[in-house]
PDB file of C-alpha atoms (C1' of nucleotides) in Angstrom:
ATOM      1  CA  UNK A  17      65.506  43.894  56.290  1.00 80.00           C
ATOM      2  CA  UNK A  18      66.797  46.161  53.636  1.00 89.00           C
ATOM      3  CA  UNK A  19      66.112  49.753  52.854  1.00 92.00           C
ATOM      4  CA  UNK A  20      63.763  49.542  49.958  1.00 92.00           C
ATOM      5  CA  UNK A  21      62.390  52.517  48.137  1.00 91.00           C
ATOM      6  CA  UNK A  22      59.119  52.479  50.050  1.00 88.00           C
ATOM      7  CA  UNK A  23      60.742  52.022  53.412  1.00 91.00           C
ATOM      8  CA  UNK A  24      63.062  54.931  52.826  1.00 92.00           C
ATOM      9  CA  UNK A  25      60.162  57.032  51.734  1.00 90.00           C
ATOM     10  CA  UNK A  26      58.179  56.171  54.809  1.00 88.00           C
ATOM     11  CA  UNK A  27      61.146  56.861  57.007  1.00 89.00           C
ATOM     12  CA  UNK A  28      61.658  60.244  55.412  1.00 92.00           C
ATOM     13  CA  UNK A  29      58.027  61.214  55.691  1.00 88.00           C
ATOM     14  CA  UNK A  30      57.697  60.217  59.291  1.00 90.00           C
ATOM     15  CA  UNK A  31      61.020  61.740  60.258  1.00 92.00           C
ATOM     16  CA  UNK A  32      60.113  65.035  58.714  1.00 86.00           C
ATOM     17  CA  UNK A  33      56.650  64.718  60.151  1.00 85.00           C
ATOM     18  CA  UNK A  34      58.112  64.751  63.600  1.00 85.00           C
ATOM     19  CA  UNK A  35      57.783  61.126  64.555  1.00 86.00           C
ATOM     20  CA  UNK A  36      60.446  59.806  66.841  1.00 90.00           C
ATOM     21  CA  UNK A  37      62.980  57.294  65.678  1.00 93.00           C
ATOM     22  CA  UNK A  38      61.386  54.677  67.868  1.00 92.00           C
ATOM     23  CA  UNK A  39      58.005  55.188  66.323  1.00 89.00           C
ATOM     24  CA  UNK A  40      59.426  55.022  62.873  1.00 92.00           C
ATOM     25  CA  UNK A  41      61.340  51.867  63.635  1.00 93.00           C
ATOM     26  CA  UNK A  42      58.235  50.314  65.077  1.00 88.00           C
ATOM     27  CA  UNK A  43      56.197  51.336  62.111  1.00 83.00           C
ATOM     28  CA  UNK A  44      58.628  50.011  59.567  1.00 87.00           C
ATOM     29  CA  UNK A  45      59.299  46.886  61.487  1.00 85.00           C
ATOM     30  CA  UNK A  46      62.399  44.787  61.328  1.00 88.00           C
ATOM     31  CA  UNK A  47      64.671  47.655  62.184  1.00 93.00           C
ATOM     32  CA  UNK A  48      65.867  49.165  65.378  1.00 93.00           C
ATOM     33  CA  UNK A  49      65.619  52.740  66.500  1.00 93.00           C
ATOM     34  CA  UNK A  50      69.348  53.071  65.904  1.00 94.00           C
ATOM     35  CA  UNK A  51      68.990  51.794  62.403  1.00 95.00           C
ATOM     36  CA  UNK A  52      66.418  54.446  61.698  1.00 94.00           C
ATOM     37  CA  UNK A  53      68.580  57.197  63.092  1.00 94.00           C
ATOM     38  CA  UNK A  54      71.597  55.952  61.254  1.00 94.00           C
ATOM     39  CA  UNK A  55      69.698  55.773  58.013  1.00 94.00           C
ATOM     40  CA  UNK A  56      68.199  59.171  58.558  1.00 94.00           C
ATOM     41  CA  UNK A  57      71.644  60.628  58.964  1.00 91.00           C
ATOM     42  CA  UNK A  58      72.970  58.899  55.927  1.00 92.00           C
ATOM     43  CA  UNK A  59      70.050  60.227  53.977  1.00 90.00           C
ATOM     44  CA  UNK A  60      71.078  63.659  55.040  1.00 89.00           C
ATOM     45  CA  UNK A  61      67.908  64.411  56.939  1.00 82.00           C
ATOM     46  CA  UNK A  62      68.598  65.257  60.470  1.00 81.00           C
ATOM     47  CA  UNK A  63      68.424  68.570  62.211  1.00 72.00           C
ATOM     48  CA  UNK A  64      65.707  67.937  64.663  1.00 77.00           C
ATOM     49  CA  UNK A  65      65.558  69.024  68.259  1.00 74.00           C
ATOM     50  CA  UNK A  66      67.883  66.681  69.993  1.00 66.00           C
ATOM     51  CA  UNK A  67      67.834  66.411  73.748  1.00 63.00           C
ATOM     52  CA  UNK A  68      71.559  66.052  73.908  1.00 63.00           C
ATOM     53  CA  UNK A  69      72.423  68.884  71.639  1.00 59.00           C
ATOM     54  CA  UNK A  70      69.808  71.326  72.795  1.00 57.00           C
ATOM     55  CA  UNK A  71      72.142  74.041  73.962  1.00 51.00           C
ATOM     56  CA  UNK A  72      74.903  75.712  72.105  1.00 52.00           C
ATOM     57  CA  UNK A  73      75.355  78.899  73.984  1.00 53.00           C
ATOM     58  CA  UNK A  74      77.687  81.465  72.429  1.00 52.00           C
ATOM     59  CA  UNK A  75      78.952  82.623  75.759  1.00 49.00           C
ATOM     60  CA  UNK A  76      77.696  85.011  78.312  1.00 47.00           C
ATOM     61  CA  UNK A  77      77.386  83.774  81.842  1.00 45.00           C
ATOM     62  CA  UNK A  78      80.885  82.389  81.790  1.00 45.00           C
ATOM     63  CA  UNK A  79      82.646  85.737  81.862  1.00 46.00           C
ATOM     64  CA  UNK A  80      82.123  87.377  85.241  1.00 47.00           C
ATOM     65  CA  UNK A  81      82.362  90.981  84.150  1.00 42.00           C
ATOM     66  CA  UNK A  82      85.627  91.614  82.388  1.00 44.00           C
ATOM     67  CA  UNK A  83      87.483  94.637  83.742  1.00 42.00           C
ATOM     68  CA  UNK A  84      86.975  97.142  81.027  1.00 41.00           C
ATOM     69  CA  UNK A  85      84.174  97.041  78.581  1.00 41.00           C
ATOM     70  CA  UNK A  86      85.086  94.368  76.185  1.00 43.00           C
ATOM     71  CA  UNK A  87      86.125  96.116  72.991  1.00 43.00           C
ATOM     72  CA  UNK A  88      83.369  94.330  71.230  1.00 40.00           C
ATOM     73  CA  UNK A  89      84.689  91.055  70.062  1.00 40.00           C
ATOM     74  CA  UNK A  90      82.170  90.000  67.496  1.00 44.00           C
ATOM     75  CA  UNK A  91      83.087  86.417  66.780  1.00 44.00           C
ATOM     76  CA  UNK A  92      84.402  86.502  63.247  1.00 43.00           C
ATOM     77  CA  UNK A  93      82.321  83.779  61.780  1.00 41.00           C
ATOM     78  CA  UNK A  94      82.150  84.075  58.043  1.00 42.00           C
ATOM     79  CA  UNK A  95      82.236  80.326  57.665  1.00 39.00           C
ATOM     80  CA  UNK A  96      79.425  79.865  55.247  1.00 41.00           C
ATOM     81  CA  UNK A  97      80.810  77.831  52.441  1.00 39.00           C
ATOM     82  CA  UNK A  98      81.406  74.942  54.776  1.00 38.00           C
ATOM     83  CA  UNK A  99      78.169  73.056  54.899  1.00 39.00           C
ATOM     84  CA  UNK A 100      74.998  74.955  54.190  1.00 41.00           C
ATOM     85  CA  UNK A 101      72.006  73.139  55.525  1.00 40.00           C
ATOM     86  CA  UNK A 102      69.912  71.845  52.654  1.00 41.00           C
ATOM     87  CA  UNK A 103      66.690  72.744  54.381  1.00 40.00           C
ATOM     88  CA  UNK A 104      65.718  75.519  56.714  1.00 39.00           C
ATOM     89  CA  UNK A 105      68.974  76.888  57.985  1.00 40.00           C
ATOM     90  CA  UNK A 106      67.672  77.649  61.394  1.00 40.00           C
ATOM     91  CA  UNK A 107      64.314  76.595  62.638  1.00 39.00           C
ATOM     92  CA  UNK A 108      64.055  79.388  65.189  1.00 40.00           C
ATOM     93  CA  UNK A 109      62.825  77.784  68.328  1.00 40.00           C
ATOM     94  CA  UNK A 110      59.724  75.998  67.275  1.00 41.00           C
ATOM     95  CA  UNK A 111      60.246  72.366  66.414  1.00 41.00           C
ATOM     96  CA  UNK A 112      57.855  70.747  64.001  1.00 41.00           C
ATOM     97  CA  UNK A 113      54.923  69.703  66.065  1.00 41.00           C
ATOM     98  CA  UNK A 114      55.539  66.311  67.583  1.00 42.00           C
ATOM     99  CA  UNK A 115      53.323  63.549  66.426  1.00 40.00           C
ATOM    100  CA  UNK A 116      50.371  62.763  68.622  1.00 42.00           C
ATOM    101  CA  UNK A 117      52.187  59.779  69.934  1.00 41.00           C
ATOM    102  CA  UNK A 118      50.975  59.840  73.460  1.00 40.00           C
ATOM    103  CA  UNK A 119      47.512  60.971  72.590  1.00 41.00           C
ATOM    104  CA  UNK A 120      45.416  59.799  75.478  1.00 41.00           C
ATOM    105  CA  UNK A 121      42.682  57.482  74.289  1.00 44.00           C
ATOM    106  CA  UNK A 122      40.355  58.375  77.105  1.00 42.00           C
ATOM    107  CA  UNK A 123      40.922  61.843  78.408  1.00 43.00           C
ATOM    108  CA  UNK A 124      39.016  62.859  81.445  1.00 41.00           C
ATOM    109  CA  UNK A 125      35.783  64.636  80.654  1.00 42.00           C
ATOM    110  CA  UNK A 126      37.075  67.800  82.206  1.00 41.00           C
ATOM    111  CA  UNK A 127      40.302  67.607  80.287  1.00 41.00           C
ATOM    112  CA  UNK A 128      41.257  70.964  78.979  1.00 42.00           C
ATOM    113  CA  UNK A 129      41.690  71.221  75.306  1.00 42.00           C
ATOM    114  CA  UNK A 130      44.497  73.326  73.995  1.00 41.00           C
ATOM    115  CA  UNK A 131      42.928  76.686  74.111  1.00 41.00           C
ATOM    116  CA  UNK A 132      41.917  77.539  77.611  1.00 44.00           C
ATOM    117  CA  UNK A 133      43.379  80.674  78.940  1.00 42.00           C
ATOM    118  CA  UNK A 134      44.482  80.352  82.527  1.00 47.00           C
ATOM    119  CA  UNK A 135      43.099  83.640  83.743  1.00 45.00           C
ATOM    120  CA  UNK A 136      44.004  84.093  87.357  1.00 46.00           C
ATOM    121  CA  UNK A 137      41.183  85.773  89.188  1.00 44.00           C
ATOM    122  CA  UNK A 138      42.708  88.620  91.107  1.00 47.00           C
ATOM    123  CA  UNK A 139      41.832  88.548  94.739  1.00 47.00           C
ATOM    124  CA  UNK A 140      40.384  91.761  96.162  1.00 47.00           C
ATOM    125  CA  UNK A 141      42.697  93.240  98.702  1.00 48.00           C
ATOM    126  CA  UNK A 142      41.360  92.914 102.185  1.00 44.00           C
ATOM    127  CA  UNK A 143      41.414  96.200 103.984  1.00 48.00           C
ATOM    128  CA  UNK A 144      39.655  95.492 107.212  1.00 50.00           C
ATOM    129  CA  UNK A 145      37.252  93.240 108.949  1.00 49.00           C
ATOM    130  CA  UNK A 146      33.860  94.700 109.622  1.00 45.00           C
ATOM    131  CA  UNK A 147      31.610  93.983 112.536  1.00 51.00           C
ATOM    132  CA  UNK A 148      30.313  90.479 112.395  1.00 49.00           C
ATOM    133  CA  UNK A 149      33.463  89.272 110.752  1.00 49.00           C
ATOM    134  CA  UNK A 150      32.680  90.068 107.156  1.00 47.00           C
ATOM    135  CA  UNK A 151      35.409  91.408 105.053  1.00 46.00           C
ATOM    136  CA  UNK A 152      35.442  94.958 103.979  1.00 48.00           C
ATOM    137  CA  UNK A 153      37.354  96.259 101.107  1.00 48.00           C
ATOM    138  CA  UNK A 154      38.464  99.719 100.251  1.00 43.00           C
ATOM    139  CA  UNK A 155      36.650 101.830  97.702  1.00 46.00           C
ATOM    140  CA  UNK A 156      39.495 101.620  95.278  1.00 44.00           C
ATOM    141  CA  UNK A 157      39.555  97.910  95.422  1.00 48.00           C
ATOM    142  CA  UNK A 158      36.187  97.335  93.919  1.00 49.00           C
ATOM    143  CA  UNK A 159      37.479  96.916  90.442  1.00 47.00           C
ATOM    144  CA  UNK A 160      40.134  94.371  89.918  1.00 45.00           C
ATOM    145  CA  UNK A 161      42.855  95.410  87.514  1.00 45.00           C
ATOM    146  CA  UNK A 162      42.204  93.953  84.155  1.00 48.00           C
ATOM    147  CA  UNK A 163      44.671  91.138  83.657  1.00 50.00           C
ATOM    148  CA  UNK A 164      46.646  91.383  80.473  1.00 48.00           C
ATOM    149  CA  UNK A 165      45.134  89.239  77.828  1.00 46.00           C
ATOM    150  CA  UNK A 166      47.321  86.207  77.484  1.00 47.00           C
ATOM    151  CA  UNK A 167      48.643  85.604  73.993  1.00 45.00           C
ATOM    152  CA  UNK A 168      46.580  83.037  72.313  1.00 46.00           C
ATOM    153  CA  UNK A 169      47.436  80.188  69.977  1.00 45.00           C
ATOM    154  CA  UNK A 170      51.058  79.368  70.176  1.00 46.00           C
ATOM    155  CA  UNK A 171      50.604  76.350  68.010  1.00 45.00           C
ATOM    156  CA  UNK A 172      52.737  75.597  64.996  1.00 46.00           C
ATOM    157  CA  UNK A 173      51.121  75.097  61.685  1.00 47.00           C
ATOM    158  CA  UNK A 174      49.752  71.684  60.930  1.00 47.00           C
ATOM    159  CA  UNK A 175      52.776  69.526  60.337  1.00 47.00           C
ATOM    160  CA  UNK A 176      51.703  67.661  57.291  1.00 49.00           C
ATOM    161  CA  UNK A 177      49.167  68.023  54.544  1.00 48.00           C
ATOM    162  CA  UNK A 178      48.077  64.415  54.750  1.00 49.00           C
ATOM    163  CA  UNK A 179      45.902  65.102  57.729  1.00 47.00           C
ATOM    164  CA  UNK A 180      44.727  68.454  56.515  1.00 58.00           C
ATOM    165  CA  UNK A 181      41.089  67.513  56.393  1.00 67.00           C
ATOM    166  CA  UNK A 182      41.151  65.278  59.414  1.00 73.00           C
ATOM    167  CA  UNK A 183      40.587  66.253  62.995  1.00 71.00           C
ATOM    168  CA  UNK A 184      44.090  66.462  64.358  1.00 71.00           C
ATOM    169  CA  UNK A 185      45.307  66.768  67.884  1.00 67.00           C
ATOM    170  CA  UNK A 186      45.525  70.471  67.367  1.00 66.00           C
ATOM    171  CA  UNK A 187      41.885  70.690  66.486  1.00 68.00           C
ATOM    172  CA  UNK A 188      40.641  69.240  69.725  1.00 65.00           C
ATOM    173  CA  UNK A 189      38.558  71.408  71.955  1.00 73.00           C
ATOM    174  CA  UNK A 190      35.792  71.018  74.480  1.00 74.00           C
ATOM    175  CA  UNK A 191      33.114  70.721  71.915  1.00 79.00           C
ATOM    176  CA  UNK A 192      34.308  68.065  69.524  1.00 81.00           C
ATOM    177  CA  UNK A 193      34.601  64.347  70.014  1.00 74.00           C
ATOM    178  CA  UNK A 194      38.107  63.236  70.848  1.00 82.00           C
ATOM    179  CA  UNK A 195      37.610  59.598  70.072  1.00 80.00           C
ATOM    180  CA  UNK A 196      40.756  58.479  68.291  1.00 77.00           C
ATOM    181  CA  UNK A 197      40.508  56.989  64.845  1.00 73.00           C
ATOM    182  CA  UNK A 198      43.319  54.882  63.526  1.00 73.00           C
ATOM    183  CA  UNK A 199      46.672  54.418  65.171  1.00 70.00           C
ATOM    184  CA  UNK A 200      48.750  57.275  66.537  1.00 66.00           C
ATOM    185  CA  UNK A 201      51.836  57.908  64.520  1.00 64.00           C
ATOM    186  CA  UNK A 202      50.284  56.807  61.315  1.00 63.00           C
ATOM    187  CA  UNK A 203      49.669  59.379  58.643  1.00 64.00           C
ATOM    188  CA  UNK A 204      45.904  59.185  58.778  1.00 70.00           C
ATOM    189  CA  UNK A 205      45.560  59.155  62.514  1.00 70.00           C
ATOM    190  CA  UNK A 206      42.910  61.611  63.583  1.00 79.00           C
ATOM    191  CA  UNK A 207      40.042  62.130  65.955  1.00 78.00           C
ATOM    192  CA  UNK A 208      36.331  61.651  65.497  1.00 77.00           C
ATOM    193  CA  UNK A 209      35.580  65.330  65.403  1.00 76.00           C
ATOM    194  CA  UNK A 210      31.816  65.020  65.840  1.00 81.00           C
ATOM    195  CA  UNK A 211      29.953  67.384  68.098  1.00 85.00           C
ATOM    196  CA  UNK A 212      30.184  66.044  71.620  1.00 81.00           C
ATOM    197  CA  UNK A 213      27.404  64.733  73.734  1.00 81.00           C
ATOM    198  CA  UNK A 214      27.124  67.812  75.974  1.00 78.00           C
ATOM    199  CA  UNK A 215      29.049  67.280  79.154  1.00 77.00           C
ATOM    200  CA  UNK A 216      31.120  64.470  77.744  1.00 78.00           C
ATOM    201  CA  UNK A 217      34.355  64.386  75.830  1.00 78.00           C
ATOM    202  CA  UNK A 218      32.886  62.226  73.098  1.00 81.00           C
ATOM    203  CA  UNK A 219      30.007  62.326  70.699  1.00 80.00           C
ATOM    204  CA  UNK A 220      26.885  60.359  71.464  1.00 80.00           C
ATOM    205  CA  UNK A 221      28.013  57.317  69.566  1.00 76.00           C
ATOM    206  CA  UNK A 222      31.415  57.143  71.202  1.00 79.00           C
ATOM    207  CA  UNK A 223      29.991  57.883  74.632  1.00 69.00           C
ATOM    208  CA  UNK A 224      28.098  54.648  74.156  1.00 78.00           C
ATOM    209  CA  UNK A 225      31.405  52.920  73.603  1.00 71.00           C
ATOM    210  CA  UNK A 226      33.308  54.667  76.314  1.00 75.00           C
ATOM    211  CA  UNK A 227      30.846  54.321  79.121  1.00 71.00           C
ATOM    212  CA  UNK A 228      29.685  50.766  79.614  1.00 63.00           C
ATOM    213  CA  UNK A 229      27.603  49.665  82.569  1.00 62.00           C
ATOM    214  CA  UNK A 230      29.372  47.085  84.680  1.00 64.00           C
ATOM    215  CA  UNK A 231      27.492  43.815  84.665  1.00 58.00           C
ATOM    216  CA  UNK A 232      27.986  41.213  87.373  1.00 58.00           C
ATOM    217  CA  UNK A 233      30.676  38.678  86.747  1.00 63.00           C
ATOM    218  CA  UNK A 234      29.485  35.831  84.652  1.00 58.00           C
ATOM    219  CA  UNK A 235      27.027  38.040  82.866  1.00 57.00           C
ATOM    220  CA  UNK A 236      29.661  40.023  81.074  1.00 52.00           C
ATOM    221  CA  UNK A 237      29.250  40.600  77.423  1.00 53.00           C
ATOM    222  CA  UNK A 238      32.266  40.514  75.192  1.00 52.00           C
ATOM    223  CA  UNK A 239      33.946  43.893  75.361  1.00 51.00           C
ATOM    224  CA  UNK A 240      33.307  46.332  72.557  1.00 53.00           C
ATOM    225  CA  UNK A 241      36.110  47.266  70.214  1.00 52.00           C
ATOM    226  CA  UNK A 242      38.612  49.517  71.809  1.00 54.00           C
ATOM    227  CA  UNK A 243      39.977  52.800  70.536  1.00 53.00           C
ATOM    228  CA  UNK A 244      42.799  52.603  68.023  1.00 53.00           C
ATOM    229  CA  UNK A 245      41.169  49.508  66.628  1.00 49.00           C
ATOM    230  CA  UNK A 246      42.406  47.470  69.531  1.00 48.00           C
ATOM    231  CA  UNK A 247      45.824  46.584  70.799  1.00 51.00           C
ATOM    232  CA  UNK A 248      48.462  46.574  68.189  1.00 49.00           C
ATOM    233  CA  UNK A 249      49.600  43.148  67.109  1.00 48.00           C
ATOM    234  CA  UNK A 250      53.344  42.957  67.130  1.00 39.00           C
TER     235      UNK A 250
ATOM    236  C1'  DC B  10      64.919  53.948  85.488  1.00 64.40           C
ATOM    237  C1'  DC B  11      62.520  55.668  81.152  1.00 64.40           C
ATOM    238  C1'  DC B  12      62.934  58.372  76.937  1.00 64.40           C
ATOM    239  C1'  DT B  13      65.298  61.147  73.073  1.00 64.40           C
ATOM    240  C1'  DG B  14      68.809  61.941  68.973  1.00 64.40           C
ATOM    241  C1'  DA B  15      74.042  61.897  67.806  1.00 64.40           C
ATOM    242  C1'  DT B  16      78.123  59.643  67.043  1.00 64.40           C
ATOM    243  C1'  DT B  17      81.378  56.027  66.529  1.00 64.40           C
ATOM    244  C1'  DC B  18      83.193  52.171  64.445  1.00 64.40           C
ATOM    245  C1'  DG B  19      83.452  47.230  63.187  1.00 64.40           C
ATOM    246  C1'  DC B  20      81.362  44.794  59.837  1.00 64.40           C
TER     247       DC B  20
ATOM    248  C1'  DG C  18      75.963  51.294  53.697  1.00 64.40           C
ATOM    249  C1'  DC C  19      74.481  49.325  57.822  1.00 64.40           C
ATOM    250  C1'  DG C  20      73.339  49.300  62.717  1.00 64.40           C
ATOM    251  C1'  DA C  21      74.784  47.973  67.620  1.00 64.40           C
ATOM    252  C1'  DA C  22      77.107  50.189  71.087  1.00 64.40           C
ATOM    253  C1'  DT C  23      77.790  54.075  73.236  1.00 64.40           C
ATOM    254  C1'  DC C  24      77.219  58.781  74.640  1.00 64.40           C
ATOM    255  C1'  DA C  25      74.751  62.539  76.648  1.00 64.40           C
ATOM    256  C1'  DG C  26      70.724  65.352  77.822  1.00 64.40           C
ATOM    257  C1'  DG C  27      65.703  65.410  79.459  1.00 64.40           C
TER     258       DG C  27
END
DNA sequence: CCCTGATTCGC
DNA sequence: GCGAATCAGG
């Protein structure tokens, strides 16, 4: 396989969209993960959170308290003209949202969507045990201290405009149908997005697909189409 | 083991 | 330019 215009374009899009090299290789077909990475580098697009290069600590913990206060040795680092990154010079800490690669096709009904605040209920302090064994609490313990409101929504912006009007992984919550549409990793992959059948993770239509009564052997009907449009043919 | 991206180096 | 082999971290 050769790197045609379209293949390079697809590689670039997916790479910048956060897909892994494996996914991209799979998607393109005929190339290995290494080929994709190699090509990506040659194209000049890298700079993505790498597991092997995650840390690059200046130094701190290494020096166990130098005798006198270090006379401030600010590392003279005016090397700028060397190789300025073509894109964002320093994506702070937040990587571009990873593609919904491992999006579970059938999450448990009680699966928490991204957006539930784990609010720990503060236990009332037990002061003494009253007659009969019931617990008694002090007058000051009636009101639990108000837990600090946890910061909400730590989600990066939607990674790519192509799925702007689709129901993305980030849009999932307890009220909308999470039935997957299309194949994960592909640009138009999204979720159903309909209002759920109350108490279920899917809308009424997809509940019908997800929950099939088990018939006795020999009376089985051919299985309905699976999510993702069925197993991928490779 | 699996995965990830980075790098090297013979082709 | 290409990509398998290798490296190294999670």
